[in-house]
Short mmCIF file of C-alpha atoms and ligand atoms in Angstrom, two decimals:
data_model
loop_
_atom_site.label_atom_id
_atom_site.label_comp_id
_atom_site.label_asym_id
_atom_site.label_seq_id
_atom_site.Cartn_x
_atom_site.Cartn_y
_atom_site.Cartn_z
CA UNK A 1 54.69 9.34 24.50
CA UNK A 2 53.80 8.42 27.78
CA UNK A 3 54.77 9.70 31.57
CA UNK A 4 55.34 7.06 34.20
CA UNK A 5 56.79 6.82 37.57
CA UNK A 6 58.52 3.69 36.93
CA UNK A 7 59.32 1.64 33.51
CA UNK A 8 60.57 -1.81 34.34
CA UNK A 9 62.70 -3.49 31.17
CA UNK A 10 61.77 -6.96 31.19
CA UNK A 11 58.79 -8.88 32.39
CA UNK A 12 60.50 -12.12 33.98
CA UNK A 13 59.65 -12.82 37.69
CA UNK A 14 61.98 -9.66 38.82
CA UNK A 15 60.45 -7.26 36.06
CA UNK A 16 56.47 -8.14 36.52
CA UNK A 17 56.70 -8.80 40.70
CA UNK A 18 58.30 -5.46 40.98
CA UNK A 19 55.79 -3.79 38.71
CA UNK A 20 52.91 -5.13 40.51
CA UNK A 21 54.52 -3.97 43.75
CA UNK A 22 54.91 -0.71 42.49
CA UNK A 23 51.37 -0.37 41.24
CA UNK A 24 50.28 -1.66 44.58
CA UNK A 25 52.18 1.05 46.09
CA UNK A 26 50.26 3.87 44.04
CA UNK A 27 53.32 4.31 41.14
CA UNK A 28 52.10 4.73 37.51
CA UNK A 29 54.12 1.90 36.23
CA UNK A 30 54.90 0.13 32.66
CA UNK A 31 56.89 -3.00 31.82
CA UNK A 32 58.65 -3.23 28.39
CA UNK A 33 58.72 -6.82 26.99
CA UNK A 34 59.61 -7.43 23.45
CA UNK A 35 58.49 -11.26 23.40
CA UNK A 36 55.18 -12.18 22.37
CA UNK A 37 54.27 -13.20 26.06
CA UNK A 38 54.73 -12.05 29.26
CA UNK A 39 56.90 -13.85 31.91
CA UNK A 40 60.55 -13.74 30.72
CA UNK A 41 62.58 -17.01 30.64
CA UNK A 42 61.23 -18.37 33.62
CA UNK A 43 57.57 -18.75 32.36
CA UNK A 44 58.09 -19.11 28.67
CA UNK A 45 61.59 -21.38 28.47
CA UNK A 46 62.31 -21.95 31.81
CA UNK A 47 61.03 -23.22 35.27
CA UNK A 48 57.60 -23.46 34.12
CA UNK A 49 57.53 -25.61 31.15
CA UNK A 50 60.65 -27.74 32.52
CA UNK A 51 58.44 -28.42 35.44
CA UNK A 52 55.64 -29.70 32.95
CA UNK A 53 57.91 -32.25 31.57
CA UNK A 54 59.37 -33.49 35.05
CA UNK A 55 55.99 -33.72 36.20
CA UNK A 56 54.79 -36.00 33.43
CA UNK A 57 57.65 -37.95 32.92
CA UNK A 58 58.05 -38.67 37.11
CA UNK A 59 54.36 -40.00 36.70
CA UNK A 60 55.48 -42.14 33.71
CA UNK A 61 58.27 -43.52 36.03
CA UNK A 62 55.77 -43.80 38.70
CA UNK A 63 53.59 -46.07 36.54
CA UNK A 64 56.34 -47.79 34.89
CA UNK A 65 57.95 -48.66 38.36
CA UNK A 66 55.61 -48.57 41.42
CA UNK A 67 52.12 -49.31 40.28
CA UNK A 68 52.16 -53.00 40.19
CA UNK A 69 53.72 -52.94 43.58
CA UNK A 70 50.56 -51.22 44.93
CA UNK A 71 48.10 -53.60 43.10
CA UNK A 72 47.61 -51.19 40.15
CA UNK A 73 47.04 -52.97 36.68
CA UNK A 74 47.19 -50.60 33.79
CA UNK A 75 48.31 -51.41 30.41
CA UNK A 76 51.88 -50.15 29.65
CA UNK A 77 52.15 -46.47 29.59
CA UNK A 78 52.77 -44.90 25.97
CA UNK A 79 54.40 -41.64 25.50
CA UNK A 80 52.63 -39.25 23.25
CA UNK A 81 55.26 -36.39 22.68
CA UNK A 82 53.36 -34.27 20.78
CA UNK A 83 50.62 -34.27 23.46
CA UNK A 84 53.15 -33.79 26.04
CA UNK A 85 54.52 -30.96 24.36
CA UNK A 86 51.04 -29.75 23.97
CA UNK A 87 50.33 -29.84 27.69
CA UNK A 88 53.82 -28.15 28.49
CA UNK A 89 52.82 -25.35 26.07
CA UNK A 90 49.16 -25.09 28.02
CA UNK A 91 50.85 -24.70 31.18
CA UNK A 92 53.30 -21.76 29.51
CA UNK A 93 49.96 -20.05 28.18
CA UNK A 94 48.24 -20.28 31.66
CA UNK A 95 51.10 -18.51 33.45
CA UNK A 96 51.61 -16.04 30.81
CA UNK A 97 48.36 -15.16 30.47
CA UNK A 98 47.98 -14.91 34.39
CA UNK A 99 50.61 -12.44 34.24
CA UNK A 100 48.97 -10.29 31.75
CA UNK A 101 45.65 -10.54 33.83
CA UNK A 102 47.65 -9.37 36.82
CA UNK A 103 48.88 -6.60 34.58
CA UNK A 104 45.30 -5.38 33.87
CA UNK A 105 44.23 -5.87 37.06
CA UNK A 106 47.19 -3.59 38.59
CA UNK A 107 46.73 -0.89 35.59
CA UNK A 108 50.11 -1.80 34.60
CA UNK A 109 50.95 -0.73 31.12
CA UNK A 110 52.85 -3.34 28.57
CA UNK A 111 55.11 -1.40 26.23
CA UNK A 112 55.55 -4.04 23.69
CA UNK A 113 58.97 -3.95 21.88
CA UNK A 114 62.54 -4.27 22.94
CA UNK A 115 63.44 -1.15 25.23
CA UNK A 116 66.61 0.83 25.26
CA UNK A 117 67.42 4.01 27.53
CA UNK A 118 68.49 6.85 25.38
CA UNK A 119 69.10 8.75 28.62
CA UNK A 120 68.22 8.90 32.11
CA UNK A 121 64.71 9.24 32.47
CA UNK A 122 63.84 7.99 29.02
CA UNK A 123 62.94 4.78 27.96
CA UNK A 124 62.68 3.92 23.81
CA UNK A 125 60.46 1.29 22.53
CA UNK A 126 60.21 0.82 18.93
CA UNK A 127 59.74 4.41 17.72
CA UNK A 128 58.35 5.79 20.75
CA UNK A 129 59.99 7.48 23.72
CA UNK A 130 58.61 7.27 27.20
CA UNK A 131 59.26 9.22 30.09
CA UNK A 132 59.95 7.79 33.54
CA UNK A 133 61.32 8.81 36.94
CA UNK A 134 62.65 5.80 37.73
CA UNK A 135 63.88 2.89 35.23
CA UNK A 136 64.63 -0.52 36.54
CA UNK A 137 66.59 -3.04 34.38
CA UNK A 138 65.32 -6.36 34.91
CA UNK A 139 66.49 -7.97 31.46
CA UNK A 140 67.22 -10.98 32.77
CA UNK A 141 69.98 -13.52 31.57
CA UNK A 142 71.09 -15.86 28.59
CA UNK A 143 73.11 -19.10 28.05
CA UNK A 144 76.61 -18.32 28.18
CA UNK A 145 78.77 -19.72 25.04
CA UNK A 146 81.08 -22.53 25.22
CA UNK A 147 83.98 -21.98 23.18
CA UNK A 148 84.26 -24.42 20.35
CA UNK A 149 80.58 -25.31 20.49
CA UNK A 150 77.94 -23.74 18.11
CA UNK A 151 74.38 -23.89 19.24
CA UNK A 152 71.83 -24.50 16.75
CA UNK A 153 68.69 -25.26 18.85
CA UNK A 154 68.14 -28.15 16.84
CA UNK A 155 70.99 -30.66 17.48
CA UNK A 156 73.09 -28.53 19.47
CA UNK A 157 70.59 -27.11 22.15
CA UNK A 158 70.34 -25.00 25.12
CA UNK A 159 67.81 -25.58 27.83
CA UNK A 160 65.21 -23.69 25.25
CA UNK A 161 65.77 -26.20 22.43
CA UNK A 162 65.67 -28.91 24.64
CA UNK A 163 62.41 -28.09 26.06
CA UNK A 164 61.03 -28.20 22.68
CA UNK A 165 62.82 -31.09 20.60
CA UNK A 166 61.02 -32.50 17.48
CA UNK A 167 61.36 -36.06 18.97
CA UNK A 168 62.49 -37.82 21.99
CA UNK A 169 66.58 -38.61 21.25
CA UNK A 170 67.68 -42.00 21.48
CA UNK A 171 71.04 -40.54 22.81
CA UNK A 172 71.97 -37.42 24.67
CA UNK A 173 75.15 -35.74 25.91
CA UNK A 174 74.61 -33.29 28.72
CA UNK A 175 77.51 -30.68 28.99
CA UNK A 176 77.44 -29.52 32.39
CA UNK A 177 76.10 -31.28 35.69
CA UNK A 178 74.34 -28.21 36.96
CA UNK A 179 70.62 -27.40 37.34
CA UNK A 180 69.69 -27.39 34.19
CA UNK A 181 71.66 -30.42 32.83
CA UNK A 182 70.40 -32.47 35.71
CA UNK A 183 66.86 -31.46 35.61
CA UNK A 184 66.69 -31.87 31.72
CA UNK A 185 69.12 -34.70 31.74
CA UNK A 186 66.73 -36.96 33.76
CA UNK A 187 63.45 -35.88 32.04
CA UNK A 188 64.99 -37.49 28.73
CA UNK A 189 66.55 -40.44 30.97
CA UNK A 190 62.94 -41.24 32.02
CA UNK A 191 61.84 -41.12 28.34
CA UNK A 192 64.10 -43.66 27.40
CA UNK A 193 67.02 -41.37 26.07
CA UNK A 194 70.78 -42.68 26.89
CA UNK A 195 71.78 -39.58 28.72
CA UNK A 196 75.61 -39.14 29.45
CA UNK A 197 76.56 -36.06 31.44
CA UNK A 198 80.16 -34.43 30.77
CA UNK A 199 81.06 -32.11 33.85
CA UNK A 200 84.27 -30.32 34.21
CA UNK A 201 84.78 -30.46 37.94
CA UNK A 202 84.96 -33.74 39.89
CA UNK A 203 81.71 -33.74 41.31
CA UNK A 204 78.17 -32.79 40.09
CA UNK A 205 76.25 -29.74 41.40
CA UNK A 206 79.85 -27.88 42.21
CA UNK A 207 79.27 -25.92 45.46
CA UNK A 208 76.65 -27.88 46.73
CA UNK A 209 76.65 -30.19 50.23
CA UNK A 210 79.19 -33.06 49.65
CA UNK A 211 77.12 -35.63 51.15
CA UNK A 212 74.01 -34.48 48.87
CA UNK A 213 76.29 -34.65 45.81
CA UNK A 214 77.39 -37.99 46.74
CA UNK A 215 73.81 -39.34 46.92
CA UNK A 216 72.58 -37.09 44.18
CA UNK A 217 74.82 -38.77 41.96
CA UNK A 218 74.11 -42.34 43.15
CA UNK A 219 70.27 -41.80 42.61
CA UNK A 220 70.81 -40.20 39.27
CA UNK A 221 72.79 -43.22 38.13
CA UNK A 222 70.16 -45.55 39.42
CA UNK A 223 67.85 -43.47 37.03
CA UNK A 224 70.46 -44.42 34.10
CA UNK A 225 72.36 -41.24 33.93
CA UNK A 226 75.81 -41.80 32.99
CA UNK A 227 78.94 -39.40 34.31
CA UNK A 228 82.02 -38.45 32.98
CA UNK A 229 83.64 -36.19 35.70
CA UNK A 230 86.59 -34.01 35.56
CA UNK A 231 86.27 -33.70 31.72
CA UNK A 232 86.62 -30.31 29.73
CA UNK A 233 84.47 -30.34 26.67
CA UNK A 234 86.58 -28.81 23.92
CA UNK A 235 84.31 -28.98 21.11
CA UNK A 236 81.46 -30.15 19.36
CA UNK A 237 81.30 -31.35 15.62
CA UNK A 238 77.89 -31.83 13.93
CA UNK A 239 76.61 -33.39 10.99
CA UNK A 240 72.99 -32.86 9.68
CA UNK A 241 71.62 -35.65 12.34
CA UNK A 242 74.51 -36.28 14.91
CA UNK A 243 76.83 -34.70 16.78
CA UNK A 244 80.15 -35.50 18.35
CA UNK A 245 81.42 -34.05 21.43
CA UNK A 246 84.99 -34.30 22.32
CA UNK A 247 86.49 -33.59 25.73
CA UNK A 248 89.89 -33.78 27.30
CA UNK A 249 90.08 -35.71 31.19
CA UNK A 250 91.66 -33.35 33.35
CA UNK A 251 93.53 -36.58 35.35
CA UNK A 252 95.74 -37.60 32.43
CA UNK A 253 95.05 -35.07 29.39
CA UNK A 254 93.74 -38.02 27.42
CA UNK A 255 91.03 -36.99 24.71
CA UNK A 256 88.07 -38.73 23.88
CA UNK A 257 84.63 -38.24 22.38
CA UNK A 258 81.12 -39.18 22.36
CA UNK A 259 78.33 -39.61 19.77
CA UNK A 260 74.91 -38.23 20.30
CA UNK A 261 71.70 -37.41 18.61
CA UNK A 262 71.51 -34.26 20.69
CA UNK A 263 73.71 -32.17 22.74
CA UNK A 264 72.33 -30.24 25.66
CA UNK A 265 74.69 -27.10 26.57
CA UNK A 266 74.08 -26.46 30.13
CA UNK A 267 77.34 -24.64 31.31
CA UNK A 268 75.83 -21.46 33.16
CA UNK A 269 74.11 -18.46 32.19
CA UNK A 270 75.29 -14.68 31.88
CA UNK A 271 73.57 -11.49 32.27
CA UNK A 272 71.68 -10.30 29.03
CA UNK A 273 71.94 -6.59 28.40
CA UNK A 274 72.42 -6.26 24.98
CA UNK A 275 70.82 -3.31 23.26
CA UNK A 276 69.99 -1.59 26.21
CA UNK A 277 72.53 1.09 25.46
CA UNK A 278 74.28 0.84 29.08
CA UNK A 279 77.60 1.92 27.76
CA UNK A 280 76.71 4.97 26.33
CA UNK A 281 74.94 6.13 29.56
CA UNK A 282 78.28 4.90 31.44
CA UNK A 283 76.28 2.67 33.41
CA UNK A 284 78.95 0.51 35.40
CA UNK A 285 79.08 -3.16 34.72
CA UNK A 286 81.64 -5.53 35.90
CA UNK A 287 83.84 -7.65 33.95
CA UNK A 288 81.42 -10.67 34.47
CA UNK A 289 78.73 -8.48 32.59
CA UNK A 290 76.77 -7.89 35.66
CA UNK A 291 75.30 -4.41 36.02
CA UNK A 292 76.76 -3.04 39.50
CA UNK A 293 74.16 -1.66 41.87
CA UNK A 294 74.32 -0.51 45.33
CA UNK A 295 72.19 -2.04 48.50
CA UNK A 296 69.05 -0.03 46.97
CA UNK A 297 69.68 -1.75 43.59
CA UNK A 298 70.67 1.83 42.37
CA UNK A 299 73.35 1.75 39.36
CA UNK A 300 75.94 4.69 39.30
CA UNK A 301 73.46 6.76 37.11
CA UNK A 302 70.73 8.54 39.17
CA UNK A 303 67.03 7.26 38.34
CA UNK A 304 68.40 3.86 36.72
CA UNK A 305 67.98 0.62 39.02
CA UNK A 306 68.61 -3.13 38.09
CA UNK A 307 67.62 -6.16 39.66
CA UNK A 308 67.62 -10.36 38.93
CA UNK A 309 69.76 -12.28 36.90
CA UNK A 310 71.61 -9.00 35.37
CA UNK A 311 72.98 -8.07 38.71
CA UNK A 312 75.30 -10.39 41.08
CA UNK A 313 73.92 -13.22 43.13
CA UNK A 314 72.56 -16.61 42.12
CA UNK A 315 70.25 -16.67 39.08
CA UNK A 316 66.90 -17.45 40.68
CA UNK A 317 63.56 -16.37 39.83
CA UNK A 318 62.69 -16.15 43.41
CA UNK A 319 65.73 -13.89 44.34
CA UNK A 320 64.74 -11.65 41.51
CA UNK A 321 61.10 -11.78 42.88
CA UNK A 322 62.50 -10.41 46.23
CA UNK A 323 64.58 -7.83 44.45
CA UNK A 324 61.72 -6.72 42.29
CA UNK A 325 59.38 -5.96 45.61
CA UNK A 326 62.43 -4.32 47.34
CA UNK A 327 63.29 -2.05 44.53
CA UNK A 328 59.87 -0.93 44.24
CA UNK A 329 59.24 -0.43 47.80
CA UNK A 330 62.73 1.53 47.94
CA UNK A 331 61.17 3.86 45.08
CA UNK A 332 58.04 4.09 47.08
CA UNK A 333 60.20 5.74 50.04
CA UNK A 334 60.07 2.39 52.26
CA UNK A 335 63.31 0.51 53.81
CA UNK A 336 63.08 -2.96 52.07
CA UNK A 337 65.53 -5.71 52.92
CA UNK A 338 66.40 -9.03 51.33
CA UNK A 339 68.14 -11.23 53.06
CA UNK A 340 70.88 -13.00 51.07
CA UNK A 341 71.73 -15.45 53.62
CA UNK A 342 68.27 -17.22 53.48
CA UNK A 343 67.90 -17.61 49.92
CA UNK A 344 66.83 -21.21 48.90
CA UNK A 345 68.01 -23.32 46.00
CA UNK A 346 66.40 -26.22 44.73
CA UNK A 347 66.75 -28.64 41.81
CA UNK A 348 63.39 -30.21 40.74
CA UNK A 349 64.55 -33.85 39.91
CA UNK A 350 63.09 -36.94 41.22
CA UNK A 351 63.90 -36.75 44.30
CA UNK A 352 64.40 -33.01 44.71
CA UNK A 353 67.28 -31.32 46.19
CA UNK A 354 66.96 -28.03 48.31
CA UNK A 355 69.37 -26.21 50.34
CA UNK A 356 69.55 -22.86 52.41
CA UNK A 357 72.53 -21.13 54.22
CA UNK A 358 75.60 -22.75 54.88
CA UNK A 359 77.36 -25.92 53.49
CA UNK A 360 79.92 -27.83 56.09
CA UNK A 361 82.58 -26.87 53.78
CA UNK A 362 81.98 -23.31 53.90
CA UNK A 363 81.35 -23.51 57.77
CA UNK A 364 84.81 -25.51 58.14
CA UNK A 365 86.76 -22.80 55.90
CA UNK A 366 85.28 -20.06 57.97
CA UNK A 367 86.58 -21.81 61.35
CA UNK A 368 82.62 -21.88 62.48
CA UNK A 369 81.96 -24.64 65.27
CA UNK A 370 78.78 -26.43 64.35
CA UNK A 371 76.73 -29.49 64.99
CA UNK A 372 75.12 -31.35 62.49
CA UNK A 373 72.00 -33.48 62.46
CA UNK A 374 70.82 -35.96 59.75
CA UNK A 375 67.83 -37.75 59.32
CA UNK A 376 67.32 -40.46 56.46
CA UNK A 377 64.02 -40.62 54.79
CA UNK A 378 64.02 -44.53 55.23
CA UNK A 379 62.97 -43.73 58.66
CA UNK A 380 59.82 -41.79 57.69
CA UNK A 381 56.83 -43.98 57.56
CA UNK A 382 55.04 -41.37 54.95
CA UNK A 383 58.24 -41.78 52.72
CA UNK A 384 58.28 -45.40 52.90
CA UNK A 385 54.79 -45.71 51.86
CA UNK A 386 55.41 -43.48 49.02
CA UNK A 387 58.33 -45.36 47.39
CA UNK A 388 60.32 -41.92 48.36
CA UNK A 389 62.64 -43.19 51.01
CA UNK A 390 65.86 -42.27 49.24
CA UNK A 391 67.35 -39.18 50.64
CA UNK A 392 67.77 -37.44 53.80
CA UNK A 393 67.58 -34.17 55.85
CA UNK A 394 70.64 -32.39 57.11
CA UNK A 395 70.43 -29.57 59.37
CA UNK A 396 73.67 -27.36 60.82
CA UNK A 397 73.39 -25.48 63.87
CA UNK A 398 75.98 -23.28 65.66
CA UNK A 399 77.67 -25.47 68.33
CA UNK A 400 77.48 -22.89 71.02
CA UNK A 401 74.00 -21.16 70.37
CA UNK A 402 72.23 -24.18 68.32
CA UNK A 403 71.26 -21.34 65.75
CA UNK A 404 70.36 -23.01 62.62
CA UNK A 405 72.87 -21.98 60.16
CA UNK A 406 72.18 -24.13 56.96
CA UNK A 407 70.20 -27.08 55.94
CA UNK A 408 70.70 -29.46 52.82
CA UNK A 409 67.53 -31.85 51.69
CA UNK A 410 67.63 -34.54 49.12
CA UNK A 411 64.32 -36.48 49.24
CA UNK A 412 60.48 -36.01 48.56
CA UNK A 413 59.27 -32.63 48.02
CA UNK A 414 62.57 -31.32 49.21
CA UNK A 415 61.85 -27.99 47.63
CA UNK A 416 58.98 -27.53 49.92
CA UNK A 417 60.22 -28.88 53.16
CA UNK A 418 63.24 -26.35 53.06
CA UNK A 419 60.72 -23.47 53.52
CA UNK A 420 60.25 -24.08 57.39
CA UNK A 421 63.52 -24.04 57.60
CA UNK A 422 63.86 -20.81 55.76
CA UNK A 423 61.35 -19.31 58.03
CA UNK A 424 62.91 -20.64 61.06
CA UNK A 425 66.18 -19.12 60.11
CA UNK A 426 64.70 -15.74 59.28
CA UNK A 427 63.22 -15.56 62.84
CA UNK A 428 67.04 -16.93 63.89
CA UNK A 429 65.68 -19.97 65.47
CA UNK A 430 67.87 -22.68 67.25
CA UNK A 431 67.74 -26.12 65.89
CA UNK A 432 65.75 -27.29 69.14
CA UNK A 433 62.84 -24.33 68.34
CA UNK A 434 62.23 -26.74 65.18
CA UNK A 435 62.62 -29.80 67.28
CA UNK A 436 60.03 -28.78 69.57
CA UNK A 437 57.32 -27.62 67.27
CA UNK A 438 54.77 -30.30 66.66
CA UNK A 439 54.77 -31.68 63.09
CA UNK A 440 51.74 -33.60 61.83
CA UNK A 441 52.39 -37.53 61.25
CA UNK A 442 52.76 -38.94 59.03
CA UNK A 443 54.38 -36.39 56.80
CA UNK A 444 57.49 -35.94 55.05
CA UNK A 445 58.53 -32.79 57.35
CA UNK A 446 58.51 -35.01 60.47
CA UNK A 447 62.07 -35.81 58.79
CA UNK A 448 63.02 -32.30 59.14
CA UNK A 449 61.80 -32.20 62.87
CA UNK A 450 64.11 -35.53 63.20
CA UNK A 451 67.33 -33.82 61.77
CA UNK A 452 66.35 -30.80 64.04
CA UNK A 453 66.18 -32.95 66.94
CA UNK A 454 69.65 -34.58 66.13
CA UNK A 455 71.29 -31.00 65.24
CA UNK A 456 70.32 -29.95 68.71
CA UNK A 457 71.68 -32.83 70.69
CA UNK A 458 68.46 -33.92 71.92
CA UNK A 459 68.53 -37.02 69.57
CA UNK A 460 66.50 -38.25 66.42
CA UNK A 461 63.61 -40.44 67.59
CA UNK A 462 63.26 -42.73 64.67
CA UNK A 463 67.09 -43.41 63.72
P1 NAI B 501 75.33 -24.28 36.26
O1 NAI B 501 75.99 -22.97 36.71
O2 NAI B 501 74.25 -24.67 37.21
O3 NAI B 501 76.17 -25.50 35.89
C1 NAI B 501 77.29 -25.44 35.14
C2 NAI B 501 77.95 -26.63 35.05
O4 NAI B 501 78.67 -26.77 33.92
C3 NAI B 501 78.68 -26.78 36.10
O5 NAI B 501 78.79 -27.90 36.94
C4 NAI B 501 80.39 -26.52 35.60
O6 NAI B 501 81.43 -27.00 36.25
C5 NAI B 501 79.96 -27.16 34.09
N1 NAI B 501 80.95 -26.69 33.17
C6 NAI B 501 81.41 -25.46 32.79
N2 NAI B 501 82.10 -25.51 31.53
C7 NAI B 501 82.15 -26.92 31.14
C8 NAI B 501 82.93 -27.63 30.49
N3 NAI B 501 83.61 -26.59 29.12
N4 NAI B 501 83.06 -28.78 30.20
C9 NAI B 501 82.02 -29.63 31.15
N5 NAI B 501 81.57 -29.17 31.92
C10 NAI B 501 81.61 -27.77 32.34
O7 NAI B 501 74.44 -23.76 35.22
P2 NAI B 501 73.25 -24.48 34.35
O8 NAI B 501 72.61 -25.67 34.60
O9 NAI B 501 73.68 -23.99 32.69
O10 NAI B 501 72.11 -23.22 34.94
C11 NAI B 501 72.23 -21.73 34.71
C12 NAI B 501 71.64 -21.10 35.90
O11 NAI B 501 70.29 -21.23 35.84
C13 NAI B 501 72.12 -21.48 37.24
O12 NAI B 501 72.62 -20.21 37.68
C14 NAI B 501 71.10 -21.72 37.82
O13 NAI B 501 70.74 -21.42 39.24
C15 NAI B 501 69.86 -21.39 36.95
N6 NAI B 501 68.57 -22.29 37.06
C16 NAI B 501 68.33 -22.72 38.14
C17 NAI B 501 67.39 -23.66 38.24
C18 NAI B 501 66.59 -23.92 39.59
O14 NAI B 501 66.25 -23.24 40.47
N7 NAI B 501 65.67 -25.08 39.61
C19 NAI B 501 66.63 -24.50 37.07
C20 NAI B 501 67.30 -24.10 35.89
C21 NAI B 501 68.36 -22.93 35.72
#
C-alpha cells in the first residue's frame, strides 16, 4: 500500500494532464489505468489514430485529384491497408509512450489495473488498496448503445472497430451524422467505400451553425458521402458478412432498409463509471450518468473530484485537459478558472470545421443583437493556390460594442485558425481589434482578418 496526495483514476487527456499539473505543483501523484497503454480513448482508440487515417487518406485524395493539375506525375497511388494500419499503430505507440515518459519525468506512479473507491481516501487497484488525500475520477466515456443495434466490433462497429477494420469495406452505413460519423465516414469514402449516413435530425452536425451545416453537407456530398436525413434507425440485422439497417423516415413514417458490409454506430457517447463503486459511496450522478460536481470539480463526497467526459459539458479532450489542470490547481490551493464560453469544437474532416462561442441561432433566441462578417476562402490567395478555396470564416460580434461573440469556420486548417479568435475572445476583444491586427500574407489566417473587417463594419477588402 502506498500513500499519495492525489490519485487520479483514468489516464486520458483529463487524467494525465491533471496528474502532470499535480506533480508540477509538488503533490505526490499516482494514476490508475487498466489499459495496456496510457492515454485513454483519445490516444489509443480516438483522436490520435483517427487523425492518422484522416491524414493518409487526405493525401491519397490530393494525389488522385490535384497532383496532375500541379504538374506532378506519379503512377496511380495504391492503398496498402496493412501498412496504413501499421502507420496508425505506430502513431498511437509514439503518443502513449510519450505520456509514459512524462509520467517518469514527473515522478508520477502508474498503478496498473482497474481502480475502484471502497471509501473516501482509498483506491483499490487489483488486490492492493492505496491511500490518497484527494481522488480524481477521470474515467471518460464509452459509446452509448442504440436500441435494436448490437455492436460486435466486426460488422457493426463503434469508432474503435472502425479504426481497425480487417479490410476496406465496399459499403458502409454510418448511423449518426455527428463528429465521429463524418470524420470516419469521410476516411472510408476516400478509400473507395460507398458511405451512406443515416441521421435522425434534418441536418448534419446538429447544433452547429446553419450556414456551416449546409456548406459542409454539400462538400461531403461532393466527396461521395450520401445522406438520409430525418431518419430514425430502428434496428440492425446481421449475417456472417453483411448487415441490414432498418430505419423510419420521420416525415411520413415510411420504413426502409439499407445493406452494408460495415455499420458504424456513432450516435453519441455516455460517461463510463462502471466498477468505480460510486453508488455505494453515495456519489451523486445525474440521470444522464454524469457525475455531479461543483465549480471546483468536487463531488458531494469530501475528497472525491471528477473531470472530463464523466461530468457534464462537451465530451472533448481539450475540455478535459483544462479541467485536469484546474482540478490540480484547486487541490494545490490555487484559484483556477475554466472559461466554458470559449471552448473550440473542431471536426477534422477535409476541409476542417471549427467553431467557438455562440451560433446565430443561439444569439437570435437570446434576443442578442449582433453583426456578422463572413469571408469566403475563394477570396484568399493562399487557399486558391492550395486547392483549398471551399468554405468561409464567419465572425459574430455584439452590435453595440463589437465584442466577438462567436466564430464559425469551414475551410483549410479551420481547427488551427479558430484559436486566434479564441484568444481574442479570452481578452474580450472587439472584431475591430482582430481586423486591425496585421496578418501575414499569404496565409489562410487573412480570411479571419477579412471576416473581422466585415463584422466590425469596416468592410472586407477582398470580398
Ligand atoms: P455526436 O453526438 O457528435 O453525434 C451523434 C449523431 O447521431 C447526432 O447527429 C444524432 O442526431 C444522431 N442520432 C442519434 N440517434 C440516432 C438514430 N437512432 N438514428 C439516426 N441518427 C441518430 O456523437 P458521436 O459522433 O458519436 O461522437 C461522440 C462524442 O465524441 C461527441 O461528444 C464528440 O464531441 C466526441 N468526439 C469529438 C471529436 C472531435 O472533437 N473532433 C472526434 C470524435 C468524437
